[in-house]
Tab-separated table of C-alpha atoms in Angstrom:
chain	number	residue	atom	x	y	z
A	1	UNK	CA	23.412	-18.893	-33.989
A	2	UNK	CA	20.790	-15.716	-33.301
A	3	UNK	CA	17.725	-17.560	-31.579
A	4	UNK	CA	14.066	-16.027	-32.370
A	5	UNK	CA	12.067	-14.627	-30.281
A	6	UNK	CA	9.873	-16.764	-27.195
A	7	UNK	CA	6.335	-16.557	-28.780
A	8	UNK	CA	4.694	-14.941	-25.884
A	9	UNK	CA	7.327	-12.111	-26.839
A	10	UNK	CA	5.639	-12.376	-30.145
A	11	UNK	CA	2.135	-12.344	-28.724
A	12	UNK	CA	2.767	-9.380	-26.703
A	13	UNK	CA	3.606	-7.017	-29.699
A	14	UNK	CA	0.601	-7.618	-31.052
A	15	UNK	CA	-0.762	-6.047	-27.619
A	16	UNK	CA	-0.649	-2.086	-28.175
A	17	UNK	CA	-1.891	-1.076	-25.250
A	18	UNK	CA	0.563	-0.005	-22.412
A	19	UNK	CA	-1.140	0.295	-18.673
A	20	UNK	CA	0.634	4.005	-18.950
A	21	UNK	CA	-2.443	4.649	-22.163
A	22	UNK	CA	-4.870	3.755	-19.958
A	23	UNK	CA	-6.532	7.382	-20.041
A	24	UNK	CA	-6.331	7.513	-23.727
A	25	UNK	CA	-7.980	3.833	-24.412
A	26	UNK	CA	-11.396	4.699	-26.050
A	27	UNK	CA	-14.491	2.168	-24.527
A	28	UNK	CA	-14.583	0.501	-27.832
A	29	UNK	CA	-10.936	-0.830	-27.596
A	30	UNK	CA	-10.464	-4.292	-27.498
A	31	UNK	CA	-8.260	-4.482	-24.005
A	32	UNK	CA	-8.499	-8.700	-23.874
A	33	UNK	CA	-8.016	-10.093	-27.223
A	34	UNK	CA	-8.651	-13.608	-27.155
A	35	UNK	CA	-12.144	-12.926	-25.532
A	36	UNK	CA	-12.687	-10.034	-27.638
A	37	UNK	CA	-13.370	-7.625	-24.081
A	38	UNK	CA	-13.360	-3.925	-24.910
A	39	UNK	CA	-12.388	-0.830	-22.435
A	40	UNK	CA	-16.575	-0.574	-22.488
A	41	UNK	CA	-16.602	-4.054	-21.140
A	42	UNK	CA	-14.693	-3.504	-18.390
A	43	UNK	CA	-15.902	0.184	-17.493
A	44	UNK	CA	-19.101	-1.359	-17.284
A	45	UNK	CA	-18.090	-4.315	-14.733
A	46	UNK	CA	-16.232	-1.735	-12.411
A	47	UNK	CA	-19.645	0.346	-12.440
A	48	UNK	CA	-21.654	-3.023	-11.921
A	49	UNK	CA	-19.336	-3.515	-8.478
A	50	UNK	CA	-16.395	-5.610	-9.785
A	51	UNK	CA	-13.493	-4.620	-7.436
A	52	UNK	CA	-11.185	-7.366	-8.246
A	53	UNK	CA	-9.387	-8.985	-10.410
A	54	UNK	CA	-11.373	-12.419	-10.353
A	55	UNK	CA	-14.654	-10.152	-10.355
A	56	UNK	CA	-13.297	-8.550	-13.055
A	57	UNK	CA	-13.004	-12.078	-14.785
A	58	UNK	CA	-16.940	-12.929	-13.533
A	59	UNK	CA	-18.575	-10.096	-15.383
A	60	UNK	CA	-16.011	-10.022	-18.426
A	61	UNK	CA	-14.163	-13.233	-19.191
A	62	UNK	CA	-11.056	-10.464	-19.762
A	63	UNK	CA	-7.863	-12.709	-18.953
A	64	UNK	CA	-9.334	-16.088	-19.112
A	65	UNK	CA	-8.631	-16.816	-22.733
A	66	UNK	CA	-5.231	-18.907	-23.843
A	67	UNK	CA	-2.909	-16.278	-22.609
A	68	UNK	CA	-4.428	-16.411	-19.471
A	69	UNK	CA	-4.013	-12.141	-19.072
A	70	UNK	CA	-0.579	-12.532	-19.887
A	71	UNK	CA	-0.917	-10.165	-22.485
A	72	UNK	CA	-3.389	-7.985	-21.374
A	73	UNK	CA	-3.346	-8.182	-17.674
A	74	UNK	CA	-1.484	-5.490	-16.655
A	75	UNK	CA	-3.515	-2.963	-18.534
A	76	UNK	CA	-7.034	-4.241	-17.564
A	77	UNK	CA	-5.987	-4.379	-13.701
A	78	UNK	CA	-4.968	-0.481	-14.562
A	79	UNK	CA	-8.249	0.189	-15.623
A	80	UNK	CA	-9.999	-1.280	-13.133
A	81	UNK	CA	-7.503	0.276	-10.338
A	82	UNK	CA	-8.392	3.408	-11.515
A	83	UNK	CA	-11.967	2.657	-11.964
A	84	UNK	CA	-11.997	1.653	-8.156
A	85	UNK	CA	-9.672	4.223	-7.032
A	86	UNK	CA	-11.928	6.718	-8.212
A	87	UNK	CA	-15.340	5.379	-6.827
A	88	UNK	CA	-13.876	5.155	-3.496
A	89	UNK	CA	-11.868	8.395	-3.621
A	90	UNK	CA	-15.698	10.333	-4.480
A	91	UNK	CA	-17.070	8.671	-1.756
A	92	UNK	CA	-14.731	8.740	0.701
A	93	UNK	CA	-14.676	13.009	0.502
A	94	UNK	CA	-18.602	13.165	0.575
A	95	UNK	CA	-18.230	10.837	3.725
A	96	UNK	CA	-16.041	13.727	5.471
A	97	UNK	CA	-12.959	12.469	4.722
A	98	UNK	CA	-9.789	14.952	5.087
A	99	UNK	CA	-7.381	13.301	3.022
A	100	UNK	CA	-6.633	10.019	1.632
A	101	UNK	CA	-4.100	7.252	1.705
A	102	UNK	CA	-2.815	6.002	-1.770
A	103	UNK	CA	-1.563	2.169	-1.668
A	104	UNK	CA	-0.548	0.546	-5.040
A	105	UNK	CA	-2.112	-2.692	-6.366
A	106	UNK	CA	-0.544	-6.005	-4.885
A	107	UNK	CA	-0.041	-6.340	-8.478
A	108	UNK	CA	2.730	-4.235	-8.837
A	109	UNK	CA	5.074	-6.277	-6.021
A	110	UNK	CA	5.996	-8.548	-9.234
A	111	UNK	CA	7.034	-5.269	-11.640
A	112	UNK	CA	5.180	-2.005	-13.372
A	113	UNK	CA	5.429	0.263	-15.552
A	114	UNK	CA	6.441	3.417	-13.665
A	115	UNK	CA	3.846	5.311	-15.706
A	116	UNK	CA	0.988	3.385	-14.002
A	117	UNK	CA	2.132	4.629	-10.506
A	118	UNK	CA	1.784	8.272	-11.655
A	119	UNK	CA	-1.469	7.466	-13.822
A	120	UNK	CA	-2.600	5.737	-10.578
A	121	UNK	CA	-2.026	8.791	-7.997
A	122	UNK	CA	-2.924	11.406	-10.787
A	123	UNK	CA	-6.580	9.264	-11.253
A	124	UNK	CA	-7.614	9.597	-7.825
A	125	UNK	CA	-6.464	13.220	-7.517
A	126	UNK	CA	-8.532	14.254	-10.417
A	127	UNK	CA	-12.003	12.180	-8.731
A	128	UNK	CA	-10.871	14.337	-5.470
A	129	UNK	CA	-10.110	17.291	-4.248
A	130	UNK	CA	-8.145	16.081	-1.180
A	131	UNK	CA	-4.710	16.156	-0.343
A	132	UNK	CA	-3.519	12.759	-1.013
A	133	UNK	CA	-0.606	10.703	1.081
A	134	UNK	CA	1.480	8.340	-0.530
A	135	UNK	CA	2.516	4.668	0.611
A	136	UNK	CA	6.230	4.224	0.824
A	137	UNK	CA	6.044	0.073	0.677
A	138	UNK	CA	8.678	-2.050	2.485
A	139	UNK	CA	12.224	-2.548	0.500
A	140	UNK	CA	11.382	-6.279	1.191
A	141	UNK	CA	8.010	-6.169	-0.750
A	142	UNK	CA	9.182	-6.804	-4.378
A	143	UNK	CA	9.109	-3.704	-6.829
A	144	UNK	CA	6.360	-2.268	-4.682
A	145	UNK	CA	8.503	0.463	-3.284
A	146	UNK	CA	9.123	3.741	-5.373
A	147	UNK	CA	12.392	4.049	-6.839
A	148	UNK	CA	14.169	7.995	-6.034
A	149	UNK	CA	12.481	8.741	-9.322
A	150	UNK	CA	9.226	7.631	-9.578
A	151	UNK	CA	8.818	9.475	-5.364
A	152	UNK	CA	10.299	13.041	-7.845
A	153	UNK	CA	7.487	12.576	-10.442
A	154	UNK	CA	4.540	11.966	-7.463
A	155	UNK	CA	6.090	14.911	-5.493
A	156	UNK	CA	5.403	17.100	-8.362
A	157	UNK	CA	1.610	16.385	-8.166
A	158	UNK	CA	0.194	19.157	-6.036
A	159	UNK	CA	-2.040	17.120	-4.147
A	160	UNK	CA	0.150	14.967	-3.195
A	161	UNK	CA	1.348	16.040	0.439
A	162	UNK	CA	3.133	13.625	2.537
A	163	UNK	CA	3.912	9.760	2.853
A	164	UNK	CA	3.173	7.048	4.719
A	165	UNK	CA	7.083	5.944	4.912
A	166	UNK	CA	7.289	2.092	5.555
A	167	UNK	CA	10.422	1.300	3.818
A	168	UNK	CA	11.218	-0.886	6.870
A	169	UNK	CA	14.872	-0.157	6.273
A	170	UNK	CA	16.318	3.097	8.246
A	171	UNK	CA	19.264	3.950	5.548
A	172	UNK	CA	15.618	4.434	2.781
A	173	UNK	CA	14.058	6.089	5.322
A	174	UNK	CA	16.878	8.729	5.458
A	175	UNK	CA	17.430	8.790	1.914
A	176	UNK	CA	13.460	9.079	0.959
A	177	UNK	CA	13.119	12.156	3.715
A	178	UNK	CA	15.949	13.546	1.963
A	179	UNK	CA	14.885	13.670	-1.150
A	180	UNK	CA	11.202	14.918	-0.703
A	181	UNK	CA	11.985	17.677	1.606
A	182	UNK	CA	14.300	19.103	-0.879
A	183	UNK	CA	12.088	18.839	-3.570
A	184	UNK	CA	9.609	20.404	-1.629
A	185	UNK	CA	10.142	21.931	2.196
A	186	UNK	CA	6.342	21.742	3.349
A	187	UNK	CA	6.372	17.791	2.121
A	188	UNK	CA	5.327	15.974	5.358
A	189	UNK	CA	6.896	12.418	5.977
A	190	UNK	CA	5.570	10.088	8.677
A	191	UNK	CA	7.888	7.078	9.714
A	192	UNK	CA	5.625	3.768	9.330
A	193	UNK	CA	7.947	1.267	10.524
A	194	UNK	CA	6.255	0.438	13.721
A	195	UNK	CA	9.756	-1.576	15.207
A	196	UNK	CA	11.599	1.977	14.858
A	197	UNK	CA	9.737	4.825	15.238
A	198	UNK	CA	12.176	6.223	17.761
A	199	UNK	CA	14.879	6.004	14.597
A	200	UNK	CA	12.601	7.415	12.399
A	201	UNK	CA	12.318	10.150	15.178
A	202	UNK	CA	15.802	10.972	15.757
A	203	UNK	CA	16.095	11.201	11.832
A	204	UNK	CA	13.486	13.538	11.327
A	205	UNK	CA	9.516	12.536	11.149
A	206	UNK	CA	6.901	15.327	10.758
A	207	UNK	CA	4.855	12.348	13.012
A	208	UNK	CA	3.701	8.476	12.489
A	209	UNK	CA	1.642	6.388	10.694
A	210	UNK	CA	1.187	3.088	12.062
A	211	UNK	CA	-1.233	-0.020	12.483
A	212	UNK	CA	0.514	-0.326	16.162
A	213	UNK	CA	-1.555	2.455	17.291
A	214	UNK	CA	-4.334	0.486	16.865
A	215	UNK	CA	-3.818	-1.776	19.429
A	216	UNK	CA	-1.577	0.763	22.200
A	217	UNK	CA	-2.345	4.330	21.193
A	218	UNK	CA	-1.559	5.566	23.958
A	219	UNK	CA	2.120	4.244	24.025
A	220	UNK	CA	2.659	5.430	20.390
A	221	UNK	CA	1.131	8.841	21.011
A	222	UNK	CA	3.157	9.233	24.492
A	223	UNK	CA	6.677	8.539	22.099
A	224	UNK	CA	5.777	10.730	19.443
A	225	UNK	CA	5.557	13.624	22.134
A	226	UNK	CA	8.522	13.277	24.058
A	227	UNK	CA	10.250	12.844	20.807
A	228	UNK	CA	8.742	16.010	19.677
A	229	UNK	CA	9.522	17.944	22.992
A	230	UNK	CA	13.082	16.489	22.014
A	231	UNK	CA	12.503	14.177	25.955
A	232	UNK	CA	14.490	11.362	24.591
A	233	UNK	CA	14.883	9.808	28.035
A	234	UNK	CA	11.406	9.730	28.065
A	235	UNK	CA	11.113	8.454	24.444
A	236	UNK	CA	13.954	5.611	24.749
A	237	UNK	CA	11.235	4.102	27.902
A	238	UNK	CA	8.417	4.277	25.539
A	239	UNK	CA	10.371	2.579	22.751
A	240	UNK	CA	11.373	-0.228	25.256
A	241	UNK	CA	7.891	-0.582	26.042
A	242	UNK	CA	7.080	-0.391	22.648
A	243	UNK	CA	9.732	-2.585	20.917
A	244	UNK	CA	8.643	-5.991	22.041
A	245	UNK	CA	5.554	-5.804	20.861
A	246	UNK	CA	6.323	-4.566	17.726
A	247	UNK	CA	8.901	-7.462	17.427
A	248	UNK	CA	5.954	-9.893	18.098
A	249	UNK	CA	3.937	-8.328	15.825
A	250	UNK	CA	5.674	-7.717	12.950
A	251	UNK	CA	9.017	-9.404	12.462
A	252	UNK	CA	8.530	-13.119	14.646
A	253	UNK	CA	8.365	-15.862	11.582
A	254	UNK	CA	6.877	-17.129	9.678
A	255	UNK	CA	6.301	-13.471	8.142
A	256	UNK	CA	2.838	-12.078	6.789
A	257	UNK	CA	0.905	-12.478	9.770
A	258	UNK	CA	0.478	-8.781	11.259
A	259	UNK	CA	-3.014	-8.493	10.866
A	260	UNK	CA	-3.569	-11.675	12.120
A	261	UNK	CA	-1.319	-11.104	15.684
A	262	UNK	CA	-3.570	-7.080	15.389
A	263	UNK	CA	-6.714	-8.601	15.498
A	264	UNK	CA	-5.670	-11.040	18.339
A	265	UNK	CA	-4.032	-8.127	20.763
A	266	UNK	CA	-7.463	-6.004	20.050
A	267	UNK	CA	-9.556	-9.487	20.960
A	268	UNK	CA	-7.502	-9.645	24.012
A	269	UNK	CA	-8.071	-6.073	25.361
A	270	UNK	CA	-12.025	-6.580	24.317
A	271	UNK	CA	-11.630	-4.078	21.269
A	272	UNK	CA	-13.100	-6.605	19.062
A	273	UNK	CA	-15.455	-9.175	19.431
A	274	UNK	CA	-14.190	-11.513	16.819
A	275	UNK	CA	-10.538	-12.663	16.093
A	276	UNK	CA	-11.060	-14.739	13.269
A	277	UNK	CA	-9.730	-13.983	9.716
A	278	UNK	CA	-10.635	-14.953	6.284
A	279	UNK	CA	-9.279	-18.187	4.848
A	280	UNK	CA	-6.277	-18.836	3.645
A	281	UNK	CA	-5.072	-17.253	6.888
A	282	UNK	CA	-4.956	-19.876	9.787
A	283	UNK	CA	-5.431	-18.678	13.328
A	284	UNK	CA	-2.864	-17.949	16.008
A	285	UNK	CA	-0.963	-21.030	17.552
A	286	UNK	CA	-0.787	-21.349	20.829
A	287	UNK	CA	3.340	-19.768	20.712
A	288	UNK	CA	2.111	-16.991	18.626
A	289	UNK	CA	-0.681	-16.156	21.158
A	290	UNK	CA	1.470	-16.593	24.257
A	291	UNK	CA	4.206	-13.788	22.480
A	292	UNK	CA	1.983	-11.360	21.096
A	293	UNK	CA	0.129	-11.179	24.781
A	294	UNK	CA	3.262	-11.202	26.786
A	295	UNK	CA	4.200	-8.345	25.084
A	296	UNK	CA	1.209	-6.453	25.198
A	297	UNK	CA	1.337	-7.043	29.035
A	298	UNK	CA	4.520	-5.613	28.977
A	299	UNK	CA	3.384	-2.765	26.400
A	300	UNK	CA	0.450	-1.764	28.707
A	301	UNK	CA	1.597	-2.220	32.289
């Protein structure tokens, strides 16, 4: 026997809007419909300093009806993406930036349109007139990552330039590099996976970009240029140096804790003042502490 449809199913086609219309919604719209929150609404929270989500929800109620922004979640959170992405685009070129690193909303780990990601890159390039880098996310982090198409549609955007490459995975890496330097030979692709940037190297990197360098810039600077002189004696002793520390940074469980183990190596060599993190994140145990400055010891001697 046929079974109906769920009713949030139901619900949701009585929810026109698409996060991919976002451009086209008029401010009169009615984005939330159980609290009856227009385009207008939310344009107006955004300008008022909402940067959030749960901001959002402060100045606007959108998403805190029954449905609970099932229904219209995904296309208020594109609004105020672009919103924000614009804001902070402007500013960031009046304060002398050069160009300008494009991450995607957390949101999209759990699924997106592929519409939004273009809508999303083309928003900021129209509030700029920067070249704009992409972020390649890790394979690991949900549907976060581009697919080969959605990377084709961005690389047609002419202010789009290079990518931040952090697929974490070498076989991506290749593949990505692949594909956007045939689509487009001047397209400039910097490995981001800090525990193999010596792969990324050998493969073919126009250069890095990577939170390591933070902490030993030296060290990463010192591989890039042997690897770039093609020294790979020279860039195999910087990787050993290198490696540990990356391992203790980045892939020692329980996962989710780089920035934490960052802002403890730059306490330790008196970069920062201040270790401590905002809540929920807990502070370094004692074995966490012990590997991340063993191998920055190592890193730096």
């Amino acid at each position: 026997m046929a079974r109906g449809k769920p009713f949030s199913d139901r619900m949701a086609a009585t929810m026109r809007l698409r996060p991919a219309q976002v451009r086209a919604v008029p401010p009169e719209t009615v984005v939330c419909l159980c609290e009856d929150v227009t385009r207008a609404e939310i344009d107006a929270a955004c300008q008022a300093g909402a940067r959030d989500v749960n901001q959002m929800k402060q100045f606007t109620r959108c998403g805190m009806g029954p449905c609970q922004g099932r229904l219209c979640g995904d296309v208020a959170a594109e609004i105020l993406a672009a919103q924000v992405g614009t804001r902070e685009a402007a500013a960031f070129e009046a304060a002398g930036a050069d160009g300008l690193l494009v991450f995607p909303p957390n949101s999209w780990a759990l699924g997106h349109d592929p519409e939004c990601v273009v809508l999303h890159h083309r928003t900021v390039a129209d509030a700029t007139g920067l070249p704009l880098m992409l972020y390649g996310a890790p394979v690991g982090a949900g549907a976060m990552a581009y697919d080969a198409a959605t990377l084709r549609r961005l690389a047609g955007l002419e202010q789009v330039v290079a990518i931040k490459e952090g697929s974490w995975e070498v076989a991506q890496y290749e593949a990505n590099l692949r594909l956007l330097t045939s689509l487009r030979a001047d397209f400039k692709v910097l490995g981001s996976g800090d525990e193999h940037l010596l792969t990324s190297y050998i493969i073919g990197s126009t250069g890095s970009q990577v939170s390591l360098a933070a902490v030993v810039p030296d060290l990463v600077v010192a591989l890039w240029n042997a690897a770039d002189a093609g020294d790979w004696g020279a860039a195999r002793q910087c990787h050993e140096a290198l490696y540990p520390l990356a391992v203790a940074i980045y892939r020692d469980a329980p996962g989710g804790r780089a920035t934490a183990r960052i802002k403890h190596a730059l306490h330790h060599l008196g970069a920062i003042p201040d270790p401590r993190l905002r809540p929920p994140q807990p502070p370094l145990d004692a074995g966490e502490r012990k590997r991340v400055e063993e191998a920055l010891r190592r890193a730096t001697a």
